[in-house]
Every structure is written in C-alpha cells, then in structure tokens.
Amino acid sequence: MNREDMRRMLTLVDDRYLDEAQDWRPQRRRWPRWAALAACLCLVVGLGGFALSQWRVGNANSSGGLDSSGGSDDGPPPPASAATPGQSYS
Amino acid sequence: MEDEAIIALYWARSEEAISETDRKYGRLLAQVARNILQNRQDVEECVNDSYLGAWNAMPPQRPALLRSFLCRITRNLALDRSDYHHAARRSVSCTASLEELDRLGDSRESVEEVLLAQLMNNFLAGLKPEQRVIFLRRYWFFQPVKEIAQFLGWTENRVSASLSRTRRKLRDYLEQEGYTI
C-alpha cells in the first residue's frame, strides 16, 4: 500500500462516520456510582473514627480524675506491713 | 430547512437550493476549507465551488446525509486547490496531518479503490467511537490537535497519544489483512 492509497483510503470513509465525527459531544466526566459510594463510606468511617476517639479521650479524662482523689476501689489492696509478722509473734 | 427539502430544491433545479445550503451549511463548509487552505480568498472560492459541485451532482445523486456529502465535496475541492497552488498554500495542520498519514504507506504496491473503502470502513468500525472521532477530525477534517484537545477537554499530549495509538492500530490492521505498508 503506497502513500497515495493512504490518502485515497481516507476519502472513502463512510458518510455515517463523518456525521458521527461532527455530532459527537464529549462525555462529561462523571464519577462512577461505586466511587461515590466508596467516598461516602470513607467519610462515614472517618467521621465515626474521629467521634469514637473523642469519646474515648473524654472517658479517659473523667476516669483519671477519680484516680487522683485516691478513692478508687479498683486498685490493689495495700500490702501487709513488714512489721506485722513481729506483732504476730508477740 | 430540512435536508430533504434542500435536496428537493436541487432536483427541482431551483436556485434557492444554493442559498438554503449556504444558510445551513456555509459556515461548516468554510471551516472544512479553512482547515486545508490558508488563504481566505481560496476558502471563499472553494465554498462557492462546492455549491456548484453540489448543483452538478444533484441530480442524479440523492445523498442520504447531505451535510457529509457537502463536506466531502468541499474537502476534495480544497485538497485539489492546495495541490494546484502547491503545498505552500496548504494550512500547517493539513500538511502535518498528510505527512503523518504518508508515513504509514511506504510500499509501492497499489490497492483497488473498492478494497480501500472496505478496509477503511472495517477498520473504523472496530474503533471505539471516541478514537474514531479523534482520528477523523484529524485526518479527514484536518482539524489541528489543539482544537481537538479543546473540543474534548483533553490535553494536546493526550490527543496526540490517542492518534499515535490509532495509527499503530491501522498499520497492524493492514498488515494483518496482508498488505505491505
């Protein structure tokens, strides 16, 4: 196939393709549905995670205040004094 | 006016056919000619010659798609005119487009017109619509890459890459069909 053939070949394009080339409208960039859903999911998970972490921090602060007062009943019982055995012998 | 009515005017040998064609398609035909020829006067003459060409063709022809029929007449006349006035009068875009095509056909072997039409249209049928539109806008309408990029909202590089891929596909397709290029 020579150069002239290549040029001639273009002149023989069907009219319907020429019409298509003129009528074509570029497709708008649209997010696919799955991408929109994934974005929503990310937002929900992110906001949920943030809210949860805030709630935990608040909880930890409130429980730390009780500890400092010394009134916690979760702590281990005070160890038996080293002097007590002597007392027991007496 | 509908295309059928304009064609009917040509068949009735009414000169109104020319004015209606000019009203509906004059700007488009001027654009087709402008993509090929640089000189404004050449463009105007080419469009007027297109109307004469349409007048002489209808009857006997009754085109199914008048717009493409007219574009084809204008394109052929503009290319003939650019050859006649030598390539210097041709637009930069047209020259670049033809050179890109020429690089595809280096063989001495010539192919019959019927086969060429079949090959071209089969190849186009196998392309994605977007690729086909870019290919034809560049190599049939000789639209500059920049304009195609603006039309699509793409970068020029992306359009050039698409054209390069399509040319490679065409080469592969022709080789697959047994033609040396």
PDB file of C-alpha atoms in Angstrom:
ATOM      1  CA  MET A   1       0.000   0.000   0.000  1.00  0.00           C
ATOM      2  CA  ASN A   2       1.542   3.303  -1.062  1.00  0.00           C
ATOM      3  CA  ARG A   3       1.151   6.880   0.170  1.00  0.00           C
ATOM      4  CA  GLU A   4      -1.474   7.754  -2.409  1.00  0.00           C
ATOM      5  CA  ASP A   5      -3.532   4.767  -1.254  1.00  0.00           C
ATOM      6  CA  MET A   6      -3.400   6.002   2.322  1.00  0.00           C
ATOM      7  CA  ARG A   7      -4.767   9.386   1.258  1.00  0.00           C
ATOM      8  CA  ARG A   8      -7.366   7.830  -1.036  1.00  0.00           C
ATOM      9  CA  MET A   9      -8.432   5.493   1.734  1.00  0.00           C
ATOM     10  CA  LEU A  10      -9.352   8.492   3.888  1.00  0.00           C
ATOM     11  CA  THR A  11     -11.512   9.950   1.113  1.00  0.00           C
ATOM     12  CA  LEU A  12     -13.551   6.735   1.091  1.00  0.00           C
ATOM     13  CA  VAL A  13     -14.765   6.995   4.678  1.00  0.00           C
ATOM     14  CA  ASP A  14     -18.459   6.239   5.031  1.00  0.00           C
ATOM     15  CA  ASP A  15     -20.711   9.307   5.449  1.00  0.00           C
ATOM     16  CA  ARG A  16     -22.172   7.999   8.717  1.00  0.00           C
ATOM     17  CA  TYR A  17     -18.724   8.183  10.355  1.00  0.00           C
ATOM     18  CA  LEU A  18     -18.297  11.747   9.125  1.00  0.00           C
ATOM     19  CA  ASP A  19     -21.660  12.640  10.616  1.00  0.00           C
ATOM     20  CA  GLU A  20     -20.651  10.970  13.857  1.00  0.00           C
ATOM     21  CA  ALA A  21     -17.409  12.950  13.978  1.00  0.00           C
ATOM     22  CA  GLN A  22     -19.344  16.208  13.680  1.00  0.00           C
ATOM     23  CA  ASP A  23     -22.198  15.350  16.010  1.00  0.00           C
ATOM     24  CA  TRP A  24     -20.025  13.838  18.749  1.00  0.00           C
ATOM     25  CA  ARG A  25     -20.326  15.575  22.079  1.00  0.00           C
ATOM     26  CA  PRO A  26     -17.591  14.913  24.612  1.00  0.00           C
ATOM     27  CA  GLN A  27     -18.843  12.877  27.538  1.00  0.00           C
ATOM     28  CA  ARG A  28     -18.868  14.698  30.821  1.00  0.00           C
ATOM     29  CA  ARG A  29     -16.596  13.258  33.428  1.00  0.00           C
ATOM     30  CA  ARG A  30     -18.956  11.534  35.815  1.00  0.00           C
ATOM     31  CA  TRP A  31     -17.936   9.732  38.944  1.00  0.00           C
ATOM     32  CA  PRO A  32     -18.895   6.090  38.727  1.00  0.00           C
ATOM     33  CA  ARG A  33     -21.542   5.072  41.254  1.00  0.00           C
ATOM     34  CA  TRP A  34     -19.143   2.773  43.110  1.00  0.00           C
ATOM     35  CA  ALA A  35     -16.654   5.642  43.508  1.00  0.00           C
ATOM     36  CA  ALA A  36     -19.337   7.887  45.006  1.00  0.00           C
ATOM     37  CA  LEU A  37     -20.375   5.121  47.399  1.00  0.00           C
ATOM     38  CA  ALA A  38     -16.762   4.489  48.376  1.00  0.00           C
ATOM     39  CA  ALA A  39     -16.258   8.201  49.035  1.00  0.00           C
ATOM     40  CA  CYS A  40     -19.372   8.274  51.267  1.00  0.00           C
ATOM     41  CA  LEU A  41     -18.170   5.191  53.110  1.00  0.00           C
ATOM     42  CA  CYS A  42     -14.747   6.744  53.712  1.00  0.00           C
ATOM     43  CA  LEU A  43     -16.417   9.878  55.064  1.00  0.00           C
ATOM     44  CA  VAL A  44     -18.655   7.904  57.412  1.00  0.00           C
ATOM     45  CA  VAL A  45     -15.779   5.720  58.641  1.00  0.00           C
ATOM     46  CA  GLY A  46     -13.538   8.750  59.110  1.00  0.00           C
ATOM     47  CA  LEU A  47     -16.128  10.762  60.995  1.00  0.00           C
ATOM     48  CA  GLY A  48     -17.099   7.713  63.040  1.00  0.00           C
ATOM     49  CA  GLY A  49     -13.478   7.020  63.948  1.00  0.00           C
ATOM     50  CA  PHE A  50     -12.920  10.622  64.927  1.00  0.00           C
ATOM     51  CA  ALA A  51     -16.070  10.682  67.093  1.00  0.00           C
ATOM     52  CA  LEU A  52     -15.056   7.407  68.755  1.00  0.00           C
ATOM     53  CA  SER A  53     -11.555   8.666  69.547  1.00  0.00           C
ATOM     54  CA  GLN A  54     -13.010  11.866  71.017  1.00  0.00           C
ATOM     55  CA  TRP A  55     -15.393   9.858  73.169  1.00  0.00           C
ATOM     56  CA  ARG A  56     -12.515   7.685  74.423  1.00  0.00           C
ATOM     57  CA  VAL A  57     -10.362  10.680  75.293  1.00  0.00           C
ATOM     58  CA  GLY A  58     -13.263  12.201  77.221  1.00  0.00           C
ATOM     59  CA  ASN A  59     -13.841   8.948  79.043  1.00  0.00           C
ATOM     60  CA  ALA A  60     -10.161   8.557  79.957  1.00  0.00           C
ATOM     61  CA  ASN A  61     -10.031  12.099  81.342  1.00  0.00           C
ATOM     62  CA  SER A  62     -13.058  11.576  83.518  1.00  0.00           C
ATOM     63  CA  SER A  63     -11.740   8.260  84.928  1.00  0.00           C
ATOM     64  CA  GLY A  64      -8.249   9.816  85.556  1.00  0.00           C
ATOM     65  CA  GLY A  65      -9.849  12.448  87.915  1.00  0.00           C
ATOM     66  CA  LEU A  66     -11.264   9.753  90.230  1.00  0.00           C
ATOM     67  CA  ASP A  67      -7.840   8.060  90.471  1.00  0.00           C
ATOM     68  CA  SER A  68      -6.120  11.228  91.695  1.00  0.00           C
ATOM     69  CA  SER A  69      -8.612  11.549  94.508  1.00  0.00           C
ATOM     70  CA  GLY A  70      -7.395   8.189  95.847  1.00  0.00           C
ATOM     71  CA  GLY A  71     -10.886   6.916  96.162  1.00  0.00           C
ATOM     72  CA  SER A  72     -10.585   4.241  93.551  1.00  0.00           C
ATOM     73  CA  ASP A  73     -11.745   0.876  94.573  1.00  0.00           C
ATOM     74  CA  ASP A  74     -10.165  -0.806  91.549  1.00  0.00           C
ATOM     75  CA  GLY A  75      -6.648  -0.584  92.961  1.00  0.00           C
ATOM     76  CA  PRO A  76      -4.900  -3.498  94.647  1.00  0.00           C
ATOM     77  CA  PRO A  77      -5.246  -3.805  98.413  1.00  0.00           C
ATOM     78  CA  PRO A  78      -2.378  -2.286 100.376  1.00  0.00           C
ATOM     79  CA  PRO A  79       0.353  -4.877 101.073  1.00  0.00           C
ATOM     80  CA  ALA A  80       0.659  -6.241 104.547  1.00  0.00           C
ATOM     81  CA  SER A  81       3.230  -4.280 106.523  1.00  0.00           C
ATOM     82  CA  ALA A  82       6.680  -5.879 107.083  1.00  0.00           C
ATOM     83  CA  ALA A  83       6.304  -5.139 110.797  1.00  0.00           C
ATOM     84  CA  THR A  84       3.174  -7.137 111.233  1.00  0.00           C
ATOM     85  CA  PRO A  85       4.877 -10.536 111.472  1.00  0.00           C
ATOM     86  CA  GLY A  86       6.697  -9.379 114.550  1.00  0.00           C
ATOM     87  CA  GLN A  87       3.449  -8.348 116.009  1.00  0.00           C
ATOM     88  CA  SER A  88       2.013 -11.715 115.291  1.00  0.00           C
ATOM     89  CA  TYR A  89       4.817 -13.396 117.325  1.00  0.00           C
ATOM     90  CA  SER A  90       4.191 -11.245 120.237  1.00  0.00           C
TER      91      SER A  90
ATOM     92  CA  MET B   1     -34.965  23.873   6.274  1.00  0.00           C
ATOM     93  CA  GLU B   2     -34.729  20.106   6.394  1.00  0.00           C
ATOM     94  CA  ASP B   3     -32.103  18.381   4.270  1.00  0.00           C
ATOM     95  CA  GLU B   4     -34.741  16.511   2.257  1.00  0.00           C
ATOM     96  CA  ALA B   5     -36.330  19.834   1.272  1.00  0.00           C
ATOM     97  CA  ILE B   6     -32.961  21.265   0.202  1.00  0.00           C
ATOM     98  CA  ILE B   7     -32.249  18.169  -1.890  1.00  0.00           C
ATOM     99  CA  ALA B   8     -35.693  18.512  -3.449  1.00  0.00           C
ATOM    100  CA  LEU B   9     -34.805  22.099  -4.428  1.00  0.00           C
ATOM    101  CA  TYR B  10     -31.653  20.835  -6.176  1.00  0.00           C
ATOM    102  CA  TRP B  11     -33.707  18.247  -8.006  1.00  0.00           C
ATOM    103  CA  ALA B  12     -36.225  20.913  -8.996  1.00  0.00           C
ATOM    104  CA  ARG B  13     -33.283  22.995 -10.305  1.00  0.00           C
ATOM    105  CA  SER B  14     -34.287  25.856  -8.047  1.00  0.00           C
ATOM    106  CA  GLU B  15     -31.518  28.332  -7.290  1.00  0.00           C
ATOM    107  CA  GLU B  16     -32.953  28.648  -3.824  1.00  0.00           C
ATOM    108  CA  ALA B  17     -31.136  25.363  -3.152  1.00  0.00           C
ATOM    109  CA  ILE B  18     -27.817  27.228  -3.139  1.00  0.00           C
ATOM    110  CA  SER B  19     -28.972  29.961  -0.741  1.00  0.00           C
ATOM    111  CA  GLU B  20     -30.527  27.411   1.615  1.00  0.00           C
ATOM    112  CA  THR B  21     -27.345  25.318   1.532  1.00  0.00           C
ATOM    113  CA  ASP B  22     -25.299  28.404   2.265  1.00  0.00           C
ATOM    114  CA  ARG B  23     -27.595  29.398   5.146  1.00  0.00           C
ATOM    115  CA  LYS B  24     -27.475  25.967   6.763  1.00  0.00           C
ATOM    116  CA  TYR B  25     -24.006  24.711   5.958  1.00  0.00           C
ATOM    117  CA  GLY B  26     -21.997  27.704   4.737  1.00  0.00           C
ATOM    118  CA  ARG B  27     -20.073  28.171   7.983  1.00  0.00           C
ATOM    119  CA  LEU B  28     -19.297  24.466   8.315  1.00  0.00           C
ATOM    120  CA  LEU B  29     -18.043  24.222   4.726  1.00  0.00           C
ATOM    121  CA  ALA B  30     -15.895  27.326   5.224  1.00  0.00           C
ATOM    122  CA  GLN B  31     -14.398  25.672   8.313  1.00  0.00           C
ATOM    123  CA  VAL B  32     -13.651  22.486   6.358  1.00  0.00           C
ATOM    124  CA  ALA B  33     -11.938  24.550   3.661  1.00  0.00           C
ATOM    125  CA  ARG B  34     -10.129  26.714   6.234  1.00  0.00           C
ATOM    126  CA  ASN B  35      -8.598  23.615   7.847  1.00  0.00           C
ATOM    127  CA  ILE B  36      -6.962  22.843   4.479  1.00  0.00           C
ATOM    128  CA  LEU B  37      -6.282  26.216   2.889  1.00  0.00           C
ATOM    129  CA  GLN B  38      -4.554  29.207   4.428  1.00  0.00           C
ATOM    130  CA  ASN B  39      -5.800  31.952   2.185  1.00  0.00           C
ATOM    131  CA  ARG B  40      -9.222  33.489   2.924  1.00  0.00           C
ATOM    132  CA  GLN B  41      -9.960  34.098  -0.744  1.00  0.00           C
ATOM    133  CA  ASP B  42      -9.154  30.473  -1.561  1.00  0.00           C
ATOM    134  CA  VAL B  43     -11.554  29.412   1.184  1.00  0.00           C
ATOM    135  CA  GLU B  44     -14.387  31.564  -0.178  1.00  0.00           C
ATOM    136  CA  GLU B  45     -13.829  30.367  -3.730  1.00  0.00           C
ATOM    137  CA  CYS B  46     -13.670  26.789  -2.550  1.00  0.00           C
ATOM    138  CA  VAL B  47     -17.006  27.069  -0.741  1.00  0.00           C
ATOM    139  CA  ASN B  48     -18.634  28.653  -3.801  1.00  0.00           C
ATOM    140  CA  ASP B  49     -17.200  25.887  -5.990  1.00  0.00           C
ATOM    141  CA  SER B  50     -18.709  23.403  -3.541  1.00  0.00           C
ATOM    142  CA  TYR B  51     -22.174  24.805  -4.208  1.00  0.00           C
ATOM    143  CA  LEU B  52     -21.548  24.440  -7.927  1.00  0.00           C
ATOM    144  CA  GLY B  53     -20.333  20.872  -7.296  1.00  0.00           C
ATOM    145  CA  ALA B  54     -23.500  20.097  -5.347  1.00  0.00           C
ATOM    146  CA  TRP B  55     -25.614  21.663  -8.118  1.00  0.00           C
ATOM    147  CA  ASN B  56     -23.943  19.453 -10.714  1.00  0.00           C
ATOM    148  CA  ALA B  57     -24.169  16.327  -8.571  1.00  0.00           C
ATOM    149  CA  MET B  58     -27.874  16.609  -7.654  1.00  0.00           C
ATOM    150  CA  PRO B  59     -29.479  15.187  -9.719  1.00  0.00           C
ATOM    151  CA  PRO B  60     -28.593  12.390 -10.384  1.00  0.00           C
ATOM    152  CA  GLN B  61     -27.416  11.882  -6.808  1.00  0.00           C
ATOM    153  CA  ARG B  62     -29.739  11.985  -3.822  1.00  0.00           C
ATOM    154  CA  PRO B  63     -27.454  11.867  -0.772  1.00  0.00           C
ATOM    155  CA  ALA B  64     -28.734  10.220   2.388  1.00  0.00           C
ATOM    156  CA  LEU B  65     -26.602  12.544   4.515  1.00  0.00           C
ATOM    157  CA  LEU B  66     -26.434  15.960   2.865  1.00  0.00           C
ATOM    158  CA  ARG B  67     -24.025  17.503   5.376  1.00  0.00           C
ATOM    159  CA  SER B  68     -21.320  14.863   4.902  1.00  0.00           C
ATOM    160  CA  PHE B  69     -21.954  14.870   1.155  1.00  0.00           C
ATOM    161  CA  LEU B  70     -21.260  18.619   1.037  1.00  0.00           C
ATOM    162  CA  CYS B  71     -18.238  18.333   3.348  1.00  0.00           C
ATOM    163  CA  ARG B  72     -16.785  15.694   1.040  1.00  0.00           C
ATOM    164  CA  ILE B  73     -17.175  17.958  -2.000  1.00  0.00           C
ATOM    165  CA  THR B  74     -15.521  20.865  -0.142  1.00  0.00           C
ATOM    166  CA  ARG B  75     -12.683  18.712   1.172  1.00  0.00           C
ATOM    167  CA  ASN B  76     -11.898  17.302  -2.283  1.00  0.00           C
ATOM    168  CA  LEU B  77     -12.009  20.752  -3.888  1.00  0.00           C
ATOM    169  CA  ALA B  78      -9.811  22.261  -1.170  1.00  0.00           C
ATOM    170  CA  LEU B  79      -7.244  19.467  -1.484  1.00  0.00           C
ATOM    171  CA  ASP B  80      -7.239  19.816  -5.287  1.00  0.00           C
ATOM    172  CA  ARG B  81      -6.793  23.564  -4.901  1.00  0.00           C
ATOM    173  CA  SER B  82      -3.953  23.143  -2.401  1.00  0.00           C
ATOM    174  CA  ASP B  83      -2.204  20.734  -4.788  1.00  0.00           C
ATOM    175  CA  TYR B  84      -2.766  23.086  -7.693  1.00  0.00           C
ATOM    176  CA  HIS B  85      -1.366  26.050  -5.792  1.00  0.00           C
ATOM    177  CA  HIS B  86       1.393  23.782  -4.463  1.00  0.00           C
ATOM    178  CA  ALA B  87       1.676  22.733  -0.859  1.00  0.00           C
ATOM    179  CA  ALA B  88       2.822  26.150   0.376  1.00  0.00           C
ATOM    180  CA  ARG B  89      -0.806  27.369   0.257  1.00  0.00           C
ATOM    181  CA  ARG B  90      -1.900  24.484   2.429  1.00  0.00           C
ATOM    182  CA  SER B  91      -2.586  25.010   6.119  1.00  0.00           C
ATOM    183  CA  VAL B  92       0.010  23.845   8.631  1.00  0.00           C
ATOM    184  CA  SER B  93      -2.490  21.467  10.189  1.00  0.00           C
ATOM    185  CA  CYS B  94      -3.351  19.857   6.851  1.00  0.00           C
ATOM    186  CA  THR B  95       0.291  19.428   5.869  1.00  0.00           C
ATOM    187  CA  ALA B  96       1.167  17.835   9.212  1.00  0.00           C
ATOM    188  CA  SER B  97      -1.862  15.566   9.018  1.00  0.00           C
ATOM    189  CA  LEU B  98      -0.998  14.373   5.500  1.00  0.00           C
ATOM    190  CA  GLU B  99       2.616  13.758   6.465  1.00  0.00           C
ATOM    191  CA  GLU B 100       1.549  11.590   9.396  1.00  0.00           C
ATOM    192  CA  LEU B 101      -0.617   9.554   7.042  1.00  0.00           C
ATOM    193  CA  ASP B 102       2.077   9.310   4.396  1.00  0.00           C
ATOM    194  CA  ARG B 103       4.434   7.719   6.904  1.00  0.00           C
ATOM    195  CA  LEU B 104       2.016   4.807   7.101  1.00  0.00           C
ATOM    196  CA  GLY B 105       2.153   3.955   3.375  1.00  0.00           C
ATOM    197  CA  ASP B 106       5.673   3.341   2.152  1.00  0.00           C
ATOM    198  CA  SER B 107       5.103   0.405  -0.173  1.00  0.00           C
ATOM    199  CA  ARG B 108       4.933   0.635  -3.982  1.00  0.00           C
ATOM    200  CA  GLU B 109       2.032  -1.760  -4.116  1.00  0.00           C
ATOM    201  CA  SER B 110      -1.272  -0.086  -5.028  1.00  0.00           C
ATOM    202  CA  VAL B 111      -4.699  -1.247  -3.878  1.00  0.00           C
ATOM    203  CA  GLU B 112      -8.042  -1.052  -5.675  1.00  0.00           C
ATOM    204  CA  GLU B 113     -10.482   1.615  -4.557  1.00  0.00           C
ATOM    205  CA  VAL B 114     -13.265  -0.801  -3.599  1.00  0.00           C
ATOM    206  CA  LEU B 115     -10.863  -2.669  -1.351  1.00  0.00           C
ATOM    207  CA  LEU B 116      -9.531   0.549   0.148  1.00  0.00           C
ATOM    208  CA  ALA B 117     -13.047   1.651   1.093  1.00  0.00           C
ATOM    209  CA  GLN B 118     -13.765  -1.726   2.635  1.00  0.00           C
ATOM    210  CA  LEU B 119     -10.509  -1.704   4.598  1.00  0.00           C
ATOM    211  CA  MET B 120     -11.009   1.822   5.884  1.00  0.00           C
ATOM    212  CA  ASN B 121     -14.595   1.364   6.975  1.00  0.00           C
ATOM    213  CA  ASN B 122     -13.942  -2.021   8.584  1.00  0.00           C
ATOM    214  CA  PHE B 123     -11.050  -0.505  10.483  1.00  0.00           C
ATOM    215  CA  LEU B 124     -13.170   2.421  11.654  1.00  0.00           C
ATOM    216  CA  ALA B 125     -15.962   0.078  12.706  1.00  0.00           C
ATOM    217  CA  GLY B 126     -13.530  -1.665  15.037  1.00  0.00           C
ATOM    218  CA  LEU B 127     -12.506   1.516  16.846  1.00  0.00           C
ATOM    219  CA  LYS B 128     -14.127   2.960  19.948  1.00  0.00           C
ATOM    220  CA  PRO B 129     -16.361   5.925  18.967  1.00  0.00           C
ATOM    221  CA  GLU B 130     -14.107   8.432  20.726  1.00  0.00           C
ATOM    222  CA  GLN B 131     -10.974   7.142  18.967  1.00  0.00           C
ATOM    223  CA  ARG B 132     -12.813   7.186  15.630  1.00  0.00           C
ATOM    224  CA  VAL B 133     -13.975  10.764  16.133  1.00  0.00           C
ATOM    225  CA  ILE B 134     -10.458  11.962  17.015  1.00  0.00           C
ATOM    226  CA  PHE B 135      -8.965  10.087  14.042  1.00  0.00           C
ATOM    227  CA  LEU B 136     -11.457  11.530  11.561  1.00  0.00           C
ATOM    228  CA  ARG B 137     -11.341  15.036  12.955  1.00  0.00           C
ATOM    229  CA  ARG B 138      -7.577  14.972  12.480  1.00  0.00           C
ATOM    230  CA  TYR B 139      -7.143  13.118   9.189  1.00  0.00           C
ATOM    231  CA  TRP B 140     -10.403  13.783   7.400  1.00  0.00           C
ATOM    232  CA  PHE B 141     -11.297  17.265   8.612  1.00  0.00           C
ATOM    233  CA  PHE B 142      -7.630  18.234   9.190  1.00  0.00           C
ATOM    234  CA  GLN B 143      -8.525  19.843  12.489  1.00  0.00           C
ATOM    235  CA  PRO B 144      -5.454  20.970  14.487  1.00  0.00           C
ATOM    236  CA  VAL B 145      -4.596  18.852  17.533  1.00  0.00           C
ATOM    237  CA  LYS B 146      -5.046  21.921  19.722  1.00  0.00           C
ATOM    238  CA  GLU B 147      -8.652  22.379  18.582  1.00  0.00           C
ATOM    239  CA  ILE B 148      -9.462  18.707  19.081  1.00  0.00           C
ATOM    240  CA  ALA B 149      -7.993  18.906  22.587  1.00  0.00           C
ATOM    241  CA  GLN B 150     -10.132  21.961  23.380  1.00  0.00           C
ATOM    242  CA  PHE B 151     -13.214  20.267  21.972  1.00  0.00           C
ATOM    243  CA  LEU B 152     -12.706  17.182  24.154  1.00  0.00           C
ATOM    244  CA  GLY B 153     -11.380  18.993  27.216  1.00  0.00           C
ATOM    245  CA  TRP B 154      -8.171  16.958  26.931  1.00  0.00           C
ATOM    246  CA  THR B 155      -4.518  17.938  26.840  1.00  0.00           C
ATOM    247  CA  GLU B 156      -2.813  18.093  23.449  1.00  0.00           C
ATOM    248  CA  ASN B 157      -0.463  15.309  24.542  1.00  0.00           C
ATOM    249  CA  ARG B 158      -3.369  13.031  25.283  1.00  0.00           C
ATOM    250  CA  VAL B 159      -4.893  13.665  21.839  1.00  0.00           C
ATOM    251  CA  SER B 160      -1.521  13.065  20.154  1.00  0.00           C
ATOM    252  CA  ALA B 161      -1.094   9.828  22.079  1.00  0.00           C
ATOM    253  CA  SER B 162      -4.569   8.672  21.015  1.00  0.00           C
ATOM    254  CA  LEU B 163      -3.761   9.473  17.364  1.00  0.00           C
ATOM    255  CA  SER B 164      -0.462   7.647  17.592  1.00  0.00           C
ATOM    256  CA  ARG B 165      -2.176   4.556  19.013  1.00  0.00           C
ATOM    257  CA  THR B 166      -4.817   4.647  16.262  1.00  0.00           C
ATOM    258  CA  ARG B 167      -2.177   4.960  13.534  1.00  0.00           C
ATOM    259  CA  ARG B 168      -0.371   1.971  15.003  1.00  0.00           C
ATOM    260  CA  LYS B 169      -3.659   0.040  15.072  1.00  0.00           C
ATOM    261  CA  LEU B 170      -4.247   0.933  11.415  1.00  0.00           C
ATOM    262  CA  ARG B 171      -0.783  -0.276  10.480  1.00  0.00           C
ATOM    263  CA  ASP B 172      -1.310  -3.532  12.387  1.00  0.00           C
ATOM    264  CA  TYR B 173      -4.752  -3.977  10.842  1.00  0.00           C
ATOM    265  CA  LEU B 174      -3.473  -3.512   7.290  1.00  0.00           C
ATOM    266  CA  GLU B 175      -0.589  -5.906   7.877  1.00  0.00           C
ATOM    267  CA  GLN B 176      -2.973  -8.420   9.360  1.00  0.00           C
ATOM    268  CA  GLU B 177      -5.091  -8.128   6.196  1.00  0.00           C
ATOM    269  CA  GLY B 178      -1.989  -8.966   4.169  1.00  0.00           C
ATOM    270  CA  TYR B 179      -0.935  -5.552   2.889  1.00  0.00           C
ATOM    271  CA  THR B 180       2.629  -4.359   2.955  1.00  0.00           C
ATOM    272  CA  ILE B 181       2.913  -0.775   4.088  1.00  0.00           C
TER     273      ILE B 181
END
